[in-house]
CSV table of C-alpha atoms in Angstrom, one decimal:
chain,number,residue,atom,x,y,z
S,1,MET,CA,6.5,-31.3,-10.5
S,2,ASP,CA,9.1,-28.7,-11.5
S,3,LYS,CA,9.4,-26.0,-8.9
S,4,THR,CA,11.6,-23.1,-7.8
S,5,LYS,CA,11.2,-21.1,-4.6
S,6,ASP,CA,13.0,-18.2,-3.0
S,7,GLU,CA,12.2,-15.3,-0.7
S,8,PHE,CA,10.2,-13.5,-3.4
S,9,PHE,CA,8.5,-16.2,-5.6
S,10,ASP,CA,7.2,-19.7,-5.5
S,11,ILE,CA,7.0,-20.9,-9.2
S,12,TRP,CA,5.9,-24.3,-10.3
S,13,ILE,CA,4.3,-26.1,-13.2
S,14,GLU,CA,1.3,-28.3,-12.5
S,15,ASP,CA,-1.1,-29.9,-15.1
S,16,GLY,CA,0.3,-27.7,-17.9
S,17,ILE,CA,-0.1,-24.4,-16.1
S,18,VAL,CA,2.7,-22.2,-14.6
S,19,PHE,CA,1.8,-21.0,-11.1
S,20,ILE,CA,3.6,-18.0,-9.7
S,21,ALA,CA,2.9,-16.8,-6.1
S,22,THR,CA,4.5,-13.6,-4.8
S,23,ASN,CA,5.9,-13.4,-1.3
S,24,PHE,CA,6.2,-9.6,-0.9
S,25,GLU,CA,4.1,-6.4,-0.7
S,26,GLU,CA,5.9,-4.1,-3.1
S,27,TYR,CA,6.7,-5.1,-6.7
S,28,THR,CA,9.7,-3.5,-8.2
S,29,ALA,CA,11.3,-3.6,-11.7
S,30,GLU,CA,14.1,-5.8,-10.3
S,31,MET,CA,11.6,-8.3,-8.9
S,32,VAL,CA,9.7,-8.3,-12.2
S,33,GLU,CA,13.0,-9.1,-14.0
S,34,GLU,CA,13.9,-11.9,-11.5
S,35,GLY,CA,10.4,-13.4,-11.8
S,36,ILE,CA,10.6,-13.4,-15.6
S,37,LYS,CA,14.1,-15.0,-15.5
S,38,LYS,CA,13.0,-17.7,-13.0
S,39,ARG,CA,9.8,-18.5,-15.0
S,40,LEU,CA,11.7,-18.9,-18.2
S,41,GLU,CA,14.4,-21.1,-16.5
S,42,LEU,CA,11.7,-23.3,-15.1
S,43,THR,CA,9.7,-23.6,-18.4
S,44,LYS,CA,12.8,-24.0,-20.5
S,45,ASP,CA,11.4,-21.4,-22.9
S,46,LYS,CA,8.2,-23.4,-23.6
S,47,SER,CA,4.9,-21.5,-23.6
S,48,PHE,CA,2.3,-22.1,-20.9
S,49,PRO,CA,-0.8,-20.5,-19.5
S,50,MET,CA,0.0,-18.8,-16.2
S,51,LEU,CA,-1.7,-18.2,-12.9
S,52,GLY,CA,-0.2,-15.3,-11.0
S,53,ASP,CA,-1.1,-15.0,-7.3
S,54,ILE,CA,-0.6,-11.4,-6.4
S,55,ARG,CA,-2.8,-11.3,-3.3
S,56,LYS,CA,0.1,-10.2,-1.1
S,57,ILE,CA,1.2,-7.2,-3.3
S,58,LYS,CA,0.0,-3.8,-2.1
S,59,ASN,CA,2.0,-1.6,-4.4
S,60,PHE,CA,3.5,-1.8,-7.9
S,61,THR,CA,6.3,0.7,-8.6
S,62,ARG,CA,6.0,2.7,-11.8
S,63,GLU,CA,9.1,1.0,-13.1
S,64,ALA,CA,7.6,-2.5,-12.3
S,65,ARG,CA,4.4,-1.6,-14.3
S,66,GLN,CA,6.5,-0.4,-17.2
S,67,ARG,CA,8.7,-3.5,-17.2
S,68,LEU,CA,5.6,-5.8,-17.1
S,69,ALA,CA,4.2,-4.0,-20.1
S,70,GLN,CA,7.2,-4.8,-22.3
S,71,LYS,CA,6.5,-7.5,-24.9
S,72,ASP,CA,9.3,-9.8,-23.7
S,73,ALA,CA,7.8,-9.8,-20.2
S,74,GLY,CA,5.0,-12.1,-21.5
S,75,TYR,CA,7.3,-14.3,-23.6
S,76,GLY,CA,6.2,-17.9,-23.1
S,77,THR,CA,2.9,-16.9,-21.5
S,78,LYS,CA,-0.2,-18.0,-23.5
S,79,ALA,CA,-2.6,-16.4,-21.1
S,80,ALA,CA,-2.5,-15.0,-17.6
S,81,ALA,CA,-5.1,-15.4,-14.8
S,82,ILE,CA,-4.4,-12.9,-12.0
S,83,LEU,CA,-5.5,-14.0,-8.6
S,84,ILE,CA,-6.5,-11.1,-6.4
S,85,ASN,CA,-8.3,-10.6,-3.1
S,86,SER,CA,-9.5,-7.0,-3.0
S,87,ARG,CA,-11.2,-4.3,-5.0
S,88,LEU,CA,-8.1,-2.2,-4.5
S,89,GLN,CA,-6.0,-4.7,-6.4
S,90,GLU,CA,-8.7,-4.9,-9.1
S,91,ALA,CA,-8.7,-1.1,-9.5
S,92,MET,CA,-4.9,-1.1,-9.6
S,93,TYR,CA,-4.8,-3.8,-12.2
S,94,ASN,CA,-7.5,-2.2,-14.4
S,95,PHE,CA,-5.7,1.1,-14.3
S,96,PHE,CA,-2.4,-0.7,-15.1
S,97,ASN,CA,-3.9,-2.7,-18.0
S,98,ALA,CA,-5.6,0.4,-19.5
S,99,ILE,CA,-2.2,2.1,-19.8
S,100,TYR,CA,0.1,-0.8,-20.4
S,101,LYS,CA,-1.7,-3.5,-22.4
S,102,ALA,CA,-1.1,-7.0,-21.3
S,103,PRO,CA,1.1,-9.0,-23.8
S,104,ALA,CA,-1.3,-12.0,-23.6
S,105,PRO,CA,-4.9,-12.5,-22.7
S,106,ALA,CA,-5.4,-11.7,-19.1
S,107,LYS,CA,-8.2,-11.8,-16.6
S,108,MET,CA,-8.6,-11.2,-12.9
S,109,PHE,CA,-10.1,-13.7,-10.4
S,110,THR,CA,-10.8,-14.0,-6.7
S,111,ASP,CA,-11.5,-17.7,-7.0
S,112,LYS,CA,-8.5,-19.9,-7.8
S,113,GLU,CA,-10.6,-22.8,-9.2
S,114,LYS,CA,-12.3,-20.4,-11.7
S,115,ALA,CA,-9.0,-19.0,-12.7
S,116,ILE,CA,-7.6,-22.5,-13.4
S,117,GLU,CA,-10.8,-23.4,-15.3
S,118,TRP,CA,-10.4,-20.3,-17.5
S,119,LEU,CA,-6.7,-21.1,-18.2
S,120,GLN,CA,-7.6,-24.7,-19.4
S,121,GLN,CA,-8.7,-23.3,-22.8
S,122,PHE,CA,-5.1,-22.0,-23.4
S,123,LYS,CA,-3.3,-25.3,-22.8
């Protein structure tokens, strides 16, 4: 299994899905940029469905939201399942997605297995 890990992200490919787990509470534009770079290095510019575990994030800076909304942020992502654990995160994501449309099909989940099941159709 291909994997990269640092103080901010754990990123790995398993069964044709890219998994990204965040290890911080505030998401900044610099972190977005680093996450995109690490994901593309790991996937070698191939496209995959992605599961993003953002359960530790409590705040997205405005600049992070804007950077995530840029088309190149979703390059190589066939679909994104976003793993959350609270209504607050869901409200934040819905607000974010209403303003900055996701570059690929995206859906929120509180159940990891259901998220993986949904992503299977995009492999």
